[in-house]
Amino acid sequence: MLGVAWLLLFVLLIATLQGSRSSRFELSADGLRIRGDLYGRLIPIPQLRGGSARQIDLAAERELRPTVRTFGTAVGGYASGWFRLASGEKALLYVTDRRRVVYIPTTEGYSLLLSVQEPELFVSRLREIAPAT
């Protein structure tokens, strides 16, 4: 029984490490597709509040810092999964670089915090395809 638990933990750790290196975010007419580890999904355009999306630096934006992990992974500088933010807001995170994060509210009672290569370009594109605020 203990061996099975260790094996499951090992598999989860490998998936997390692989996800931290290969997470991708794709914007299309269908929505925002998150690819990476266990928490990947497609979030349809009508659920994204692109007009309220913005680039943030978690070192400066204290109210948006993740404080409580509810169902997620935090290893080194990588955080993915469900967290509560300092503001009390529920958020789905894929964060590898805390200084280059895009904050995206949704209509579903949670927000997204994503580390992307070009945050300004990502926010601009998001506002084009999902302009709702």
JSON list of C-alpha atoms in Angstrom, two decimals:
[
{"chain": "A", "resi": 1, "resn": "MET", "atom": "CA", "xyz": [0.00, 0.00, 0.00]},
{"chain": "A", "resi": 2, "resn": "LEU", "atom": "CA", "xyz": [2.79, 2.44, 0.88]},
{"chain": "A", "resi": 3, "resn": "GLY", "atom": "CA", "xyz": [4.57, 1.51, -2.35]},
{"chain": "A", "resi": 4, "resn": "VAL", "atom": "CA", "xyz": [1.50, 2.49, -4.39]},
{"chain": "A", "resi": 5, "resn": "ALA", "atom": "CA", "xyz": [1.32, 5.86, -2.60]},
{"chain": "A", "resi": 6, "resn": "TRP", "atom": "CA", "xyz": [5.01, 6.53, -3.33]},
{"chain": "A", "resi": 7, "resn": "LEU", "atom": "CA", "xyz": [4.54, 5.53, -6.97]},
{"chain": "A", "resi": 8, "resn": "LEU", "atom": "CA", "xyz": [1.55, 7.87, -7.30]},
{"chain": "A", "resi": 9, "resn": "LEU", "atom": "CA", "xyz": [3.52, 10.70, -5.71]},
{"chain": "A", "resi": 10, "resn": "PHE", "atom": "CA", "xyz": [6.44, 10.06, -8.05]},
{"chain": "A", "resi": 11, "resn": "VAL", "atom": "CA", "xyz": [4.17, 10.10, -11.14]},
{"chain": "A", "resi": 12, "resn": "LEU", "atom": "CA", "xyz": [2.56, 13.35, -9.93]},
{"chain": "A", "resi": 13, "resn": "LEU", "atom": "CA", "xyz": [5.99, 14.93, -9.40]},
{"chain": "A", "resi": 14, "resn": "ILE", "atom": "CA", "xyz": [7.15, 13.92, -12.88]},
{"chain": "A", "resi": 15, "resn": "ALA", "atom": "CA", "xyz": [3.95, 15.33, -14.44]},
{"chain": "A", "resi": 16, "resn": "THR", "atom": "CA", "xyz": [4.45, 18.58, -12.52]},
{"chain": "A", "resi": 17, "resn": "LEU", "atom": "CA", "xyz": [8.08, 18.96, -13.58]},
{"chain": "A", "resi": 18, "resn": "GLN", "atom": "CA", "xyz": [7.22, 18.21, -17.19]},
{"chain": "A", "resi": 19, "resn": "GLY", "atom": "CA", "xyz": [4.30, 20.65, -17.06]},
{"chain": "A", "resi": 20, "resn": "SER", "atom": "CA", "xyz": [6.50, 23.39, -15.65]},
{"chain": "A", "resi": 21, "resn": "ARG", "atom": "CA", "xyz": [8.70, 23.19, -18.73]},
{"chain": "A", "resi": 22, "resn": "SER", "atom": "CA", "xyz": [6.07, 22.60, -21.39]},
{"chain": "A", "resi": 23, "resn": "SER", "atom": "CA", "xyz": [3.03, 24.67, -20.38]},
{"chain": "A", "resi": 24, "resn": "ARG", "atom": "CA", "xyz": [1.50, 26.51, -23.32]},
{"chain": "A", "resi": 25, "resn": "PHE", "atom": "CA", "xyz": [-1.38, 28.92, -23.69]},
{"chain": "A", "resi": 26, "resn": "GLU", "atom": "CA", "xyz": [-3.13, 29.16, -27.04]},
{"chain": "A", "resi": 27, "resn": "LEU", "atom": "CA", "xyz": [-5.70, 31.81, -27.93]},
{"chain": "A", "resi": 28, "resn": "SER", "atom": "CA", "xyz": [-8.14, 31.01, -30.72]},
{"chain": "A", "resi": 29, "resn": "ALA", "atom": "CA", "xyz": [-11.73, 31.65, -31.75]},
{"chain": "A", "resi": 30, "resn": "ASP", "atom": "CA", "xyz": [-12.67, 28.72, -29.50]},
{"chain": "A", "resi": 31, "resn": "GLY", "atom": "CA", "xyz": [-11.10, 30.25, -26.40]},
{"chain": "A", "resi": 32, "resn": "LEU", "atom": "CA", "xyz": [-8.00, 29.94, -24.28]},
{"chain": "A", "resi": 33, "resn": "ARG", "atom": "CA", "xyz": [-6.47, 26.47, -24.34]},
{"chain": "A", "resi": 34, "resn": "ILE", "atom": "CA", "xyz": [-4.13, 25.69, -21.47]},
{"chain": "A", "resi": 35, "resn": "ARG", "atom": "CA", "xyz": [-1.77, 22.79, -22.09]},
{"chain": "A", "resi": 36, "resn": "GLY", "atom": "CA", "xyz": [0.66, 21.50, -19.56]},
{"chain": "A", "resi": 37, "resn": "ASP", "atom": "CA", "xyz": [0.13, 19.39, -16.50]},
{"chain": "A", "resi": 38, "resn": "LEU", "atom": "CA", "xyz": [-2.99, 18.02, -14.80]},
{"chain": "A", "resi": 39, "resn": "TYR", "atom": "CA", "xyz": [-4.95, 21.28, -14.79]},
{"chain": "A", "resi": 40, "resn": "GLY", "atom": "CA", "xyz": [-5.05, 21.92, -18.55]},
{"chain": "A", "resi": 41, "resn": "ARG", "atom": "CA", "xyz": [-8.34, 22.86, -20.15]},
{"chain": "A", "resi": 42, "resn": "LEU", "atom": "CA", "xyz": [-10.17, 24.97, -22.74]},
{"chain": "A", "resi": 43, "resn": "ILE", "atom": "CA", "xyz": [-11.85, 28.09, -21.41]},
{"chain": "A", "resi": 44, "resn": "PRO", "atom": "CA", "xyz": [-14.45, 29.29, -23.96]},
{"chain": "A", "resi": 45, "resn": "ILE", "atom": "CA", "xyz": [-14.35, 32.92, -25.16]},
{"chain": "A", "resi": 46, "resn": "PRO", "atom": "CA", "xyz": [-17.65, 33.93, -23.45]},
{"chain": "A", "resi": 47, "resn": "GLN", "atom": "CA", "xyz": [-16.12, 33.02, -20.06]},
{"chain": "A", "resi": 48, "resn": "LEU", "atom": "CA", "xyz": [-13.05, 35.26, -20.51]},
{"chain": "A", "resi": 49, "resn": "ARG", "atom": "CA", "xyz": [-13.18, 38.89, -19.42]},
{"chain": "A", "resi": 50, "resn": "GLY", "atom": "CA", "xyz": [-10.41, 40.01, -21.76]},
{"chain": "A", "resi": 51, "resn": "GLY", "atom": "CA", "xyz": [-11.18, 43.70, -21.30]},
{"chain": "A", "resi": 52, "resn": "SER", "atom": "CA", "xyz": [-10.19, 43.36, -17.63]},
{"chain": "A", "resi": 53, "resn": "ALA", "atom": "CA", "xyz": [-7.05, 41.32, -18.33]},
{"chain": "A", "resi": 54, "resn": "ARG", "atom": "CA", "xyz": [-3.73, 42.93, -17.52]},
{"chain": "A", "resi": 55, "resn": "GLN", "atom": "CA", "xyz": [-0.07, 42.25, -17.02]},
{"chain": "A", "resi": 56, "resn": "ILE", "atom": "CA", "xyz": [0.96, 42.10, -13.37]},
{"chain": "A", "resi": 57, "resn": "ASP", "atom": "CA", "xyz": [4.05, 41.66, -11.24]},
{"chain": "A", "resi": 58, "resn": "LEU", "atom": "CA", "xyz": [3.21, 39.50, -8.22]},
{"chain": "A", "resi": 59, "resn": "ALA", "atom": "CA", "xyz": [6.01, 41.16, -6.26]},
{"chain": "A", "resi": 60, "resn": "ALA", "atom": "CA", "xyz": [4.14, 44.47, -6.56]},
{"chain": "A", "resi": 61, "resn": "GLU", "atom": "CA", "xyz": [0.49, 43.36, -6.59]},
{"chain": "A", "resi": 62, "resn": "ARG", "atom": "CA", "xyz": [0.09, 41.98, -3.09]},
{"chain": "A", "resi": 63, "resn": "GLU", "atom": "CA", "xyz": [-3.67, 41.35, -3.33]},
{"chain": "A", "resi": 64, "resn": "LEU", "atom": "CA", "xyz": [-3.13, 39.00, -6.28]},
{"chain": "A", "resi": 65, "resn": "ARG", "atom": "CA", "xyz": [-0.44, 36.87, -4.67]},
{"chain": "A", "resi": 66, "resn": "PRO", "atom": "CA", "xyz": [-1.38, 33.22, -4.19]},
{"chain": "A", "resi": 67, "resn": "THR", "atom": "CA", "xyz": [-1.62, 32.50, -0.47]},
{"chain": "A", "resi": 68, "resn": "VAL", "atom": "CA", "xyz": [-3.45, 29.18, -0.06]},
{"chain": "A", "resi": 69, "resn": "ARG", "atom": "CA", "xyz": [-3.08, 26.16, -2.33]},
{"chain": "A", "resi": 70, "resn": "THR", "atom": "CA", "xyz": [-6.46, 24.44, -2.52]},
{"chain": "A", "resi": 71, "resn": "PHE", "atom": "CA", "xyz": [-5.69, 21.84, -5.19]},
{"chain": "A", "resi": 72, "resn": "GLY", "atom": "CA", "xyz": [-2.46, 22.45, -6.96]},
{"chain": "A", "resi": 73, "resn": "THR", "atom": "CA", "xyz": [1.28, 22.12, -7.09]},
{"chain": "A", "resi": 74, "resn": "ALA", "atom": "CA", "xyz": [3.98, 24.48, -5.92]},
{"chain": "A", "resi": 75, "resn": "VAL", "atom": "CA", "xyz": [7.54, 23.33, -6.55]},
{"chain": "A", "resi": 76, "resn": "GLY", "atom": "CA", "xyz": [10.35, 25.85, -6.49]},
{"chain": "A", "resi": 77, "resn": "GLY", "atom": "CA", "xyz": [9.23, 28.84, -8.55]},
{"chain": "A", "resi": 78, "resn": "TYR", "atom": "CA", "xyz": [6.48, 26.90, -10.32]},
{"chain": "A", "resi": 79, "resn": "ALA", "atom": "CA", "xyz": [2.85, 27.02, -9.18]},
{"chain": "A", "resi": 80, "resn": "SER", "atom": "CA", "xyz": [-0.04, 25.41, -11.01]},
{"chain": "A", "resi": 81, "resn": "GLY", "atom": "CA", "xyz": [-3.56, 24.49, -10.08]},
{"chain": "A", "resi": 82, "resn": "TRP", "atom": "CA", "xyz": [-6.14, 26.03, -7.82]},
{"chain": "A", "resi": 83, "resn": "PHE", "atom": "CA", "xyz": [-5.16, 28.65, -5.25]},
{"chain": "A", "resi": 84, "resn": "ARG", "atom": "CA", "xyz": [-6.73, 31.38, -3.15]},
{"chain": "A", "resi": 85, "resn": "LEU", "atom": "CA", "xyz": [-5.25, 34.81, -3.64]},
{"chain": "A", "resi": 86, "resn": "ALA", "atom": "CA", "xyz": [-4.55, 37.30, -0.84]},
{"chain": "A", "resi": 87, "resn": "SER", "atom": "CA", "xyz": [-7.77, 39.09, -1.88]},
{"chain": "A", "resi": 88, "resn": "GLY", "atom": "CA", "xyz": [-9.72, 35.88, -1.21]},
{"chain": "A", "resi": 89, "resn": "GLU", "atom": "CA", "xyz": [-10.33, 35.33, -4.92]},
{"chain": "A", "resi": 90, "resn": "LYS", "atom": "CA", "xyz": [-10.14, 31.82, -6.36]},
{"chain": "A", "resi": 91, "resn": "ALA", "atom": "CA", "xyz": [-7.59, 31.44, -9.17]},
{"chain": "A", "resi": 92, "resn": "LEU", "atom": "CA", "xyz": [-6.17, 28.87, -11.55]},
{"chain": "A", "resi": 93, "resn": "LEU", "atom": "CA", "xyz": [-2.41, 29.39, -11.79]},
{"chain": "A", "resi": 94, "resn": "TYR", "atom": "CA", "xyz": [0.32, 28.49, -14.25]},
{"chain": "A", "resi": 95, "resn": "VAL", "atom": "CA", "xyz": [3.11, 30.67, -12.89]},
{"chain": "A", "resi": 96, "resn": "THR", "atom": "CA", "xyz": [6.83, 30.22, -13.55]},
{"chain": "A", "resi": 97, "resn": "ASP", "atom": "CA", "xyz": [7.93, 33.87, -13.55]},
{"chain": "A", "resi": 98, "resn": "ARG", "atom": "CA", "xyz": [6.23, 35.99, -10.87]},
{"chain": "A", "resi": 99, "resn": "ARG", "atom": "CA", "xyz": [7.24, 39.23, -12.59]},
{"chain": "A", "resi": 100, "resn": "ARG", "atom": "CA", "xyz": [5.62, 38.43, -15.95]},
{"chain": "A", "resi": 101, "resn": "VAL", "atom": "CA", "xyz": [2.11, 37.26, -15.19]},
{"chain": "A", "resi": 102, "resn": "VAL", "atom": "CA", "xyz": [-1.13, 37.90, -17.01]},
{"chain": "A", "resi": 103, "resn": "TYR", "atom": "CA", "xyz": [-4.21, 38.26, -14.80]},
{"chain": "A", "resi": 104, "resn": "ILE", "atom": "CA", "xyz": [-7.46, 37.23, -16.54]},
{"chain": "A", "resi": 105, "resn": "PRO", "atom": "CA", "xyz": [-10.81, 37.36, -14.73]},
{"chain": "A", "resi": 106, "resn": "THR", "atom": "CA", "xyz": [-13.55, 35.00, -15.90]},
{"chain": "A", "resi": 107, "resn": "THR", "atom": "CA", "xyz": [-17.32, 34.97, -15.61]},
{"chain": "A", "resi": 108, "resn": "GLU", "atom": "CA", "xyz": [-17.12, 31.68, -13.71]},
{"chain": "A", "resi": 109, "resn": "GLY", "atom": "CA", "xyz": [-16.07, 32.97, -10.28]},
{"chain": "A", "resi": 110, "resn": "TYR", "atom": "CA", "xyz": [-12.32, 32.54, -10.66]},
{"chain": "A", "resi": 111, "resn": "SER", "atom": "CA", "xyz": [-9.40, 34.23, -12.38]},
{"chain": "A", "resi": 112, "resn": "LEU", "atom": "CA", "xyz": [-6.37, 32.97, -14.25]},
{"chain": "A", "resi": 113, "resn": "LEU", "atom": "CA", "xyz": [-2.75, 33.87, -13.50]},
{"chain": "A", "resi": 114, "resn": "LEU", "atom": "CA", "xyz": [-0.48, 32.79, -16.35]},
{"chain": "A", "resi": 115, "resn": "SER", "atom": "CA", "xyz": [3.23, 33.33, -16.95]},
{"chain": "A", "resi": 116, "resn": "VAL", "atom": "CA", "xyz": [3.60, 34.05, -20.65]},
{"chain": "A", "resi": 117, "resn": "GLN", "atom": "CA", "xyz": [6.61, 34.96, -22.82]},
{"chain": "A", "resi": 118, "resn": "GLU", "atom": "CA", "xyz": [5.18, 38.26, -24.08]},
{"chain": "A", "resi": 119, "resn": "PRO", "atom": "CA", "xyz": [2.57, 39.51, -21.61]},
{"chain": "A", "resi": 120, "resn": "GLU", "atom": "CA", "xyz": [1.69, 42.75, -23.46]},
{"chain": "A", "resi": 121, "resn": "LEU", "atom": "CA", "xyz": [1.14, 40.94, -26.75]},
{"chain": "A", "resi": 122, "resn": "PHE", "atom": "CA", "xyz": [-0.88, 38.20, -25.03]},
{"chain": "A", "resi": 123, "resn": "VAL", "atom": "CA", "xyz": [-3.18, 40.75, -23.32]},
{"chain": "A", "resi": 124, "resn": "SER", "atom": "CA", "xyz": [-3.62, 42.66, -26.58]},
{"chain": "A", "resi": 125, "resn": "ARG", "atom": "CA", "xyz": [-4.58, 39.51, -28.48]},
{"chain": "A", "resi": 126, "resn": "LEU", "atom": "CA", "xyz": [-6.90, 38.40, -25.67]},
{"chain": "A", "resi": 127, "resn": "ARG", "atom": "CA", "xyz": [-8.72, 41.75, -25.74]},
{"chain": "A", "resi": 128, "resn": "GLU", "atom": "CA", "xyz": [-9.23, 41.35, -29.49]},
{"chain": "A", "resi": 129, "resn": "ILE", "atom": "CA", "xyz": [-10.91, 37.95, -29.24]},
{"chain": "A", "resi": 130, "resn": "ALA", "atom": "CA", "xyz": [-12.60, 38.36, -25.82]},
{"chain": "A", "resi": 131, "resn": "PRO", "atom": "CA", "xyz": [-13.31, 42.07, -25.29]},
{"chain": "A", "resi": 132, "resn": "ALA", "atom": "CA", "xyz": [-15.81, 41.65, -22.42]},
{"chain": "A", "resi": 133, "resn": "THR", "atom": "CA", "xyz": [-14.89, 43.39, -19.16]}
]
